[in-house]
Short mmCIF file of C-alpha atoms and ligand atoms in Angstrom, two decimals:
data_model
loop_
_atom_site.label_atom_id
_atom_site.label_comp_id
_atom_site.label_asym_id
_atom_site.label_seq_id
_atom_site.Cartn_x
_atom_site.Cartn_y
_atom_site.Cartn_z
CA UNK A 1319 -69.12 -34.26 -75.92
CA UNK A 1320 -66.21 -36.15 -73.85
CA UNK A 1321 -63.40 -37.22 -75.10
CA UNK A 1322 -63.04 -40.41 -76.86
CA UNK A 1323 -61.43 -43.25 -75.15
CA UNK A 1324 -58.67 -45.23 -77.03
CA UNK A 1325 -57.50 -49.52 -76.46
CA UNK A 1326 -54.78 -49.45 -78.09
CA UNK A 1327 -52.85 -53.06 -78.77
CA UNK A 1328 -49.83 -53.80 -79.62
CA UNK A 1329 -47.35 -56.32 -79.80
CA UNK A 1330 -44.09 -55.40 -80.16
CA UNK A 1331 -42.34 -51.96 -80.00
CA UNK A 1332 -45.36 -49.60 -79.89
CA UNK A 1333 -44.17 -46.78 -82.06
CA UNK A 1334 -47.59 -46.19 -83.95
CA UNK A 1335 -48.81 -46.74 -80.08
CA UNK A 1336 -46.55 -43.75 -79.37
CA UNK A 1337 -47.41 -41.49 -82.30
CA UNK A 1338 -51.08 -41.90 -80.62
CA UNK A 1339 -50.39 -41.58 -77.28
CA UNK A 1340 -48.82 -38.09 -78.57
CA UNK A 1341 -51.44 -36.62 -80.50
CA UNK A 1342 -53.85 -37.44 -77.47
CA UNK A 1343 -51.91 -36.31 -74.44
CA UNK A 1344 -53.50 -32.75 -74.47
CA UNK A 1345 -57.03 -32.92 -72.34
CA UNK A 1346 -58.24 -30.13 -74.90
CA UNK A 1347 -57.51 -32.87 -77.75
CA UNK A 1348 -61.13 -35.26 -78.89
CA UNK A 1349 -59.76 -38.42 -77.56
CA UNK A 1350 -57.70 -40.54 -74.63
CA UNK A 1351 -56.01 -43.16 -74.40
CA UNK A 1352 -58.14 -45.07 -72.28
CA UNK A 1353 -55.17 -48.79 -72.16
CA UNK A 1354 -52.78 -50.22 -73.56
CA UNK A 1355 -52.98 -53.48 -73.51
CA UNK A 1356 -50.60 -56.51 -75.18
CA UNK A 1357 -51.20 -59.96 -75.72
CA UNK A 1358 -47.24 -60.57 -75.34
CA UNK A 1359 -45.38 -59.63 -72.26
CA UNK A 1360 -42.42 -58.89 -73.81
CA UNK A 1361 -43.84 -55.91 -75.77
CA UNK A 1362 -40.91 -53.37 -75.39
CA UNK A 1363 -44.33 -51.17 -76.48
CA UNK A 1364 -45.83 -52.03 -72.74
CA UNK A 1365 -42.68 -49.66 -70.86
CA UNK A 1366 -43.58 -46.94 -73.10
CA UNK A 1367 -47.60 -46.95 -72.25
CA UNK A 1368 -46.44 -46.90 -67.95
CA UNK A 1369 -43.67 -43.95 -68.98
CA UNK A 1370 -46.74 -42.63 -70.59
CA UNK A 1371 -48.71 -43.18 -67.09
CA UNK A 1372 -51.04 -45.48 -69.17
CA UNK A 1373 -52.75 -48.30 -67.78
CA UNK A 1374 -51.26 -51.33 -69.41
CA UNK A 1375 -52.32 -55.03 -69.26
CA UNK A 1376 -51.11 -58.12 -71.08
CA UNK A 1377 -53.01 -60.49 -72.06
CA UNK A 1378 -50.53 -63.89 -72.92
CA UNK A 1379 -52.20 -65.24 -75.82
CA UNK A 1380 -50.50 -68.34 -74.64
CA UNK A 1381 -52.59 -68.60 -71.95
CA UNK A 1382 -55.36 -69.53 -73.66
CA UNK A 1383 -57.03 -72.95 -75.45
CA UNK A 1384 -58.08 -70.93 -78.21
CA UNK A 1385 -58.67 -67.59 -80.23
CA UNK A 1386 -62.35 -67.18 -79.28
CA UNK A 1387 -60.89 -67.53 -75.20
CA UNK A 1388 -58.30 -64.74 -76.05
CA UNK A 1389 -60.76 -62.44 -77.31
CA UNK A 1390 -62.92 -62.78 -75.31
CA UNK A 1391 -60.66 -62.04 -72.17
CA UNK A 1392 -59.56 -59.67 -74.92
CA UNK A 1393 -63.48 -58.17 -75.41
CA UNK A 1394 -63.15 -58.20 -71.36
CA UNK A 1395 -60.50 -55.53 -70.45
CA UNK A 1396 -61.66 -53.11 -73.12
CA UNK A 1397 -64.99 -52.77 -71.84
CA UNK A 1398 -64.03 -52.33 -68.55
CA UNK A 1399 -62.05 -50.09 -69.73
CA UNK A 1400 -64.82 -48.06 -70.61
CA UNK A 1401 -62.80 -48.80 -74.72
CA UNK A 1402 -65.13 -47.08 -77.09
CA UNK A 1403 -62.51 -47.37 -80.16
CA UNK A 1404 -59.96 -50.17 -80.19
CA UNK A 1405 -56.81 -49.52 -82.40
CA UNK A 1406 -54.54 -52.12 -83.66
CA UNK A 1407 -50.88 -50.89 -83.84
CA UNK A 1408 -48.84 -53.41 -84.66
CA UNK A 1409 -50.67 -56.17 -83.14
CA UNK A 1410 -50.12 -59.14 -85.19
CA UNK A 1411 -53.21 -61.54 -83.69
CA UNK A 1412 -56.25 -62.38 -85.92
CA UNK A 1413 -59.30 -61.47 -84.55
CA UNK A 1414 -62.04 -63.16 -84.51
CA UNK A 1415 -65.24 -62.97 -87.27
CA UNK A 1416 -67.34 -62.81 -83.79
CA UNK A 1417 -65.22 -60.38 -81.36
CA UNK A 1418 -65.13 -58.01 -84.93
CA UNK A 1419 -68.95 -57.96 -85.51
CA UNK A 1420 -68.79 -57.17 -81.55
CA UNK A 1421 -67.15 -54.06 -81.96
CA UNK A 1422 -68.06 -53.65 -85.76
CA UNK A 1423 -66.57 -50.30 -87.04
CA UNK A 1424 -65.24 -49.53 -83.35
CA UNK A 1425 -61.90 -51.18 -84.95
CA UNK A 1426 -59.17 -49.44 -86.88
CA UNK A 1427 -55.53 -50.60 -88.03
CA UNK A 1428 -52.58 -49.78 -89.40
CA UNK A 1429 -50.67 -51.64 -92.07
CA UNK A 1430 -47.79 -50.85 -93.92
CA UNK A 1431 -49.04 -50.43 -97.37
CA UNK A 1432 -51.04 -49.16 -99.62
CA UNK A 1433 -54.09 -51.63 -99.16
CA UNK A 1434 -55.45 -53.51 -100.93
CA UNK A 1435 -52.00 -54.77 -102.42
CA UNK A 1436 -49.80 -56.63 -100.24
CA UNK A 1437 -51.57 -58.32 -97.22
CA UNK A 1438 -49.95 -59.66 -94.79
CA UNK A 1439 -46.52 -60.24 -93.68
CA UNK A 1440 -43.20 -59.40 -94.65
CA UNK A 1441 -44.61 -56.56 -96.58
CA UNK A 1442 -41.13 -54.47 -97.80
CA UNK A 1443 -39.85 -56.96 -99.35
CA UNK A 1444 -42.49 -58.35 -101.27
CA UNK A 1445 -43.03 -54.43 -102.08
CA UNK A 1446 -39.53 -54.28 -102.92
CA UNK A 1447 -39.32 -58.24 -105.04
CA UNK A 1448 -42.69 -56.77 -107.01
CA UNK A 1449 -40.70 -53.61 -108.65
CA UNK A 1450 -43.56 -51.06 -107.35
CA UNK A 1451 -42.04 -47.84 -107.16
CA UNK A 1452 -44.33 -46.20 -104.13
CA UNK A 1453 -45.21 -47.94 -101.46
CA UNK A 1454 -46.69 -46.23 -98.60
CA UNK A 1455 -49.15 -47.09 -95.72
CA UNK A 1456 -52.64 -47.66 -94.52
CA UNK A 1457 -55.15 -46.72 -91.56
CA UNK A 1458 -58.80 -48.56 -92.12
CA UNK A 1459 -61.49 -50.07 -89.91
CA UNK A 1460 -61.22 -54.00 -89.20
CA UNK A 1461 -63.29 -56.24 -91.13
CA UNK A 1462 -62.84 -59.84 -90.12
CA UNK A 1463 -60.93 -60.75 -93.44
CA UNK A 1464 -57.37 -59.77 -92.59
CA UNK A 1465 -55.96 -56.41 -93.75
CA UNK A 1466 -59.35 -55.40 -95.47
CA UNK A 1467 -62.51 -52.53 -94.56
CA UNK A 1468 -63.16 -49.40 -95.46
CA UNK A 1469 -60.06 -47.30 -95.66
CA UNK A 1470 -59.45 -43.89 -93.90
CA UNK A 1471 -56.25 -42.62 -94.65
CA UNK A 1472 -53.71 -43.73 -96.64
CA UNK A 1473 -49.55 -42.07 -97.56
CA UNK A 1474 -47.76 -42.94 -100.34
CA UNK A 1475 -43.78 -42.92 -100.25
CA UNK A 1476 -41.47 -44.10 -103.51
CA UNK A 1477 -39.20 -47.21 -103.87
CA UNK A 1478 -35.87 -46.72 -104.44
CA UNK A 1479 -34.29 -48.40 -106.81
CA UNK A 1480 -31.71 -49.78 -104.56
CA UNK A 1481 -33.94 -49.96 -101.53
CA UNK A 1482 -33.09 -52.35 -97.92
CA UNK A 1483 -36.14 -53.74 -96.53
CA UNK A 1484 -34.83 -51.69 -93.40
CA UNK A 1485 -34.49 -48.60 -95.29
CA UNK A 1486 -38.10 -48.44 -96.84
CA UNK A 1487 -39.45 -50.13 -93.40
CA UNK A 1488 -38.20 -46.91 -91.75
CA UNK A 1489 -39.18 -44.48 -94.50
CA UNK A 1490 -43.00 -46.23 -94.50
CA UNK A 1491 -43.26 -45.50 -90.70
CA UNK A 1492 -42.43 -41.64 -90.73
CA UNK A 1493 -46.05 -41.92 -92.37
CA UNK A 1494 -47.47 -44.32 -90.06
CA UNK A 1495 -46.61 -42.07 -87.29
CA UNK A 1496 -48.60 -39.33 -89.41
CA UNK A 1497 -51.60 -41.22 -90.46
CA UNK A 1498 -52.26 -43.19 -87.69
CA UNK A 1499 -53.09 -39.27 -85.36
CA UNK A 1500 -54.79 -37.98 -87.95
CA UNK A 1501 -57.48 -41.56 -89.29
CA UNK A 1502 -58.34 -41.26 -85.52
CA UNK A 1503 -58.77 -37.73 -84.39
CA UNK A 1504 -61.08 -37.71 -87.26
CA UNK A 1505 -62.60 -40.66 -86.07
CA UNK A 1506 -62.92 -38.55 -82.36
CA UNK A 1507 -64.37 -34.92 -84.57
CA UNK A 1508 -67.36 -37.34 -85.28
CA UNK A 1509 -65.99 -36.55 -88.63
CA UNK A 1510 -65.56 -39.79 -90.30
CA UNK A 1511 -69.16 -41.72 -92.09
CA UNK A 1512 -69.09 -45.89 -93.24
CA UNK A 1513 -70.61 -45.68 -96.60
CA UNK A 1514 -70.55 -50.35 -97.18
CA UNK A 1515 -67.00 -50.52 -98.96
CA UNK A 1516 -65.87 -46.67 -98.22
CA UNK A 1517 -65.16 -44.29 -95.48
CA UNK A 1518 -66.35 -40.63 -96.20
CA UNK A 1519 -64.36 -38.09 -94.50
CA UNK A 1520 -66.29 -34.29 -93.56
CA UNK A 1521 -64.39 -31.61 -94.74
CA UNK A 1522 -61.27 -33.89 -95.80
CA UNK A 1523 -59.13 -31.00 -97.43
CA UNK A 1524 -59.20 -31.10 -101.74
CA UNK A 1525 -56.19 -33.10 -102.81
CA UNK A 1526 -53.73 -31.71 -105.58
CA UNK A 1527 -50.55 -32.50 -106.86
CA UNK A 1528 -49.23 -35.90 -107.61
CA UNK A 1529 -45.96 -38.32 -106.29
CA UNK A 1530 -44.07 -39.52 -109.71
CA UNK A 1531 -40.95 -41.70 -109.19
CA UNK A 1532 -38.75 -41.46 -110.91
CA UNK A 1533 -39.12 -38.19 -110.97
CA UNK A 1534 -38.78 -35.76 -114.41
CA UNK A 1535 -34.91 -36.29 -114.53
C1 GAR B 1442 -46.16 -51.17 -88.45
O1 GAR B 1442 -45.06 -51.28 -89.47
C2 GAR B 1442 -47.28 -51.88 -88.62
O2 GAR B 1442 -47.93 -51.18 -89.50
C3 GAR B 1442 -47.30 -53.21 -88.81
O3 GAR B 1442 -45.98 -53.56 -87.22
C4 GAR B 1442 -44.98 -52.73 -87.33
C5 GAR B 1442 -45.56 -52.16 -85.76
O4 GAR B 1442 -44.50 -51.06 -85.38
N1 GAR B 1442 -48.45 -54.48 -89.37
C6 GAR B 1442 -48.53 -55.06 -89.75
O5 GAR B 1442 -47.79 -55.02 -89.85
C7 GAR B 1442 -49.91 -55.70 -89.22
N2 GAR B 1442 -50.52 -56.16 -89.69
P1 GAR B 1442 -45.11 -50.77 -84.01
O6 GAR B 1442 -44.82 -51.42 -82.97
O7 GAR B 1442 -43.84 -50.02 -83.73
O8 GAR B 1442 -46.10 -49.48 -84.16
#
């Protein structure tokens, strides 16, 4: 069986993209990055992808009349690169239901919260303001509704009492860089089944232990 061909979509820094590139750099790994596409020409992640020797494409959304026209171009670029799984990595645009249905079960996203809590933007400030003591990150299969769809992997971190947005974002990002390669690897190994609204993973390690915050003082 060949390696699963990934198409990574970015809009900015591309640190999650980088984590995927590193995880699947080894030719013996179960996936390979076929292409990196950005909707913003100034995205810093483009240079990181080029430094890794990967083909990059800019599809500037400002050059398209509407979402449908942009998504058609995206679809063309992904198909012509032979992409089998689309990985949204800080891609800050909503995809049309038509695109999502065409690529059904073949688009994954990472979001910096424990979904279904804190969908949308400005997540860490809203987390801090809400008073929750645990947050995290989620990798999920994309459905037409924003930040929704069957959940593949989640990672949790504590929220500190005096947290700042930056400090919390950094703590969550470190978890993102672990769970995104993990989730994509599980798909590439053929261990993931989508059953209704849930994901079943073959041979997932049984979970033990709990994260308490505050822990016993
Ligand atoms: C990440 O924290 C990612 O979870 C978030 O944007 C950041 C991108 O960072 N994505 C979303 O908020 C999507 N709704 P990166 O460009 O360094 O990977």
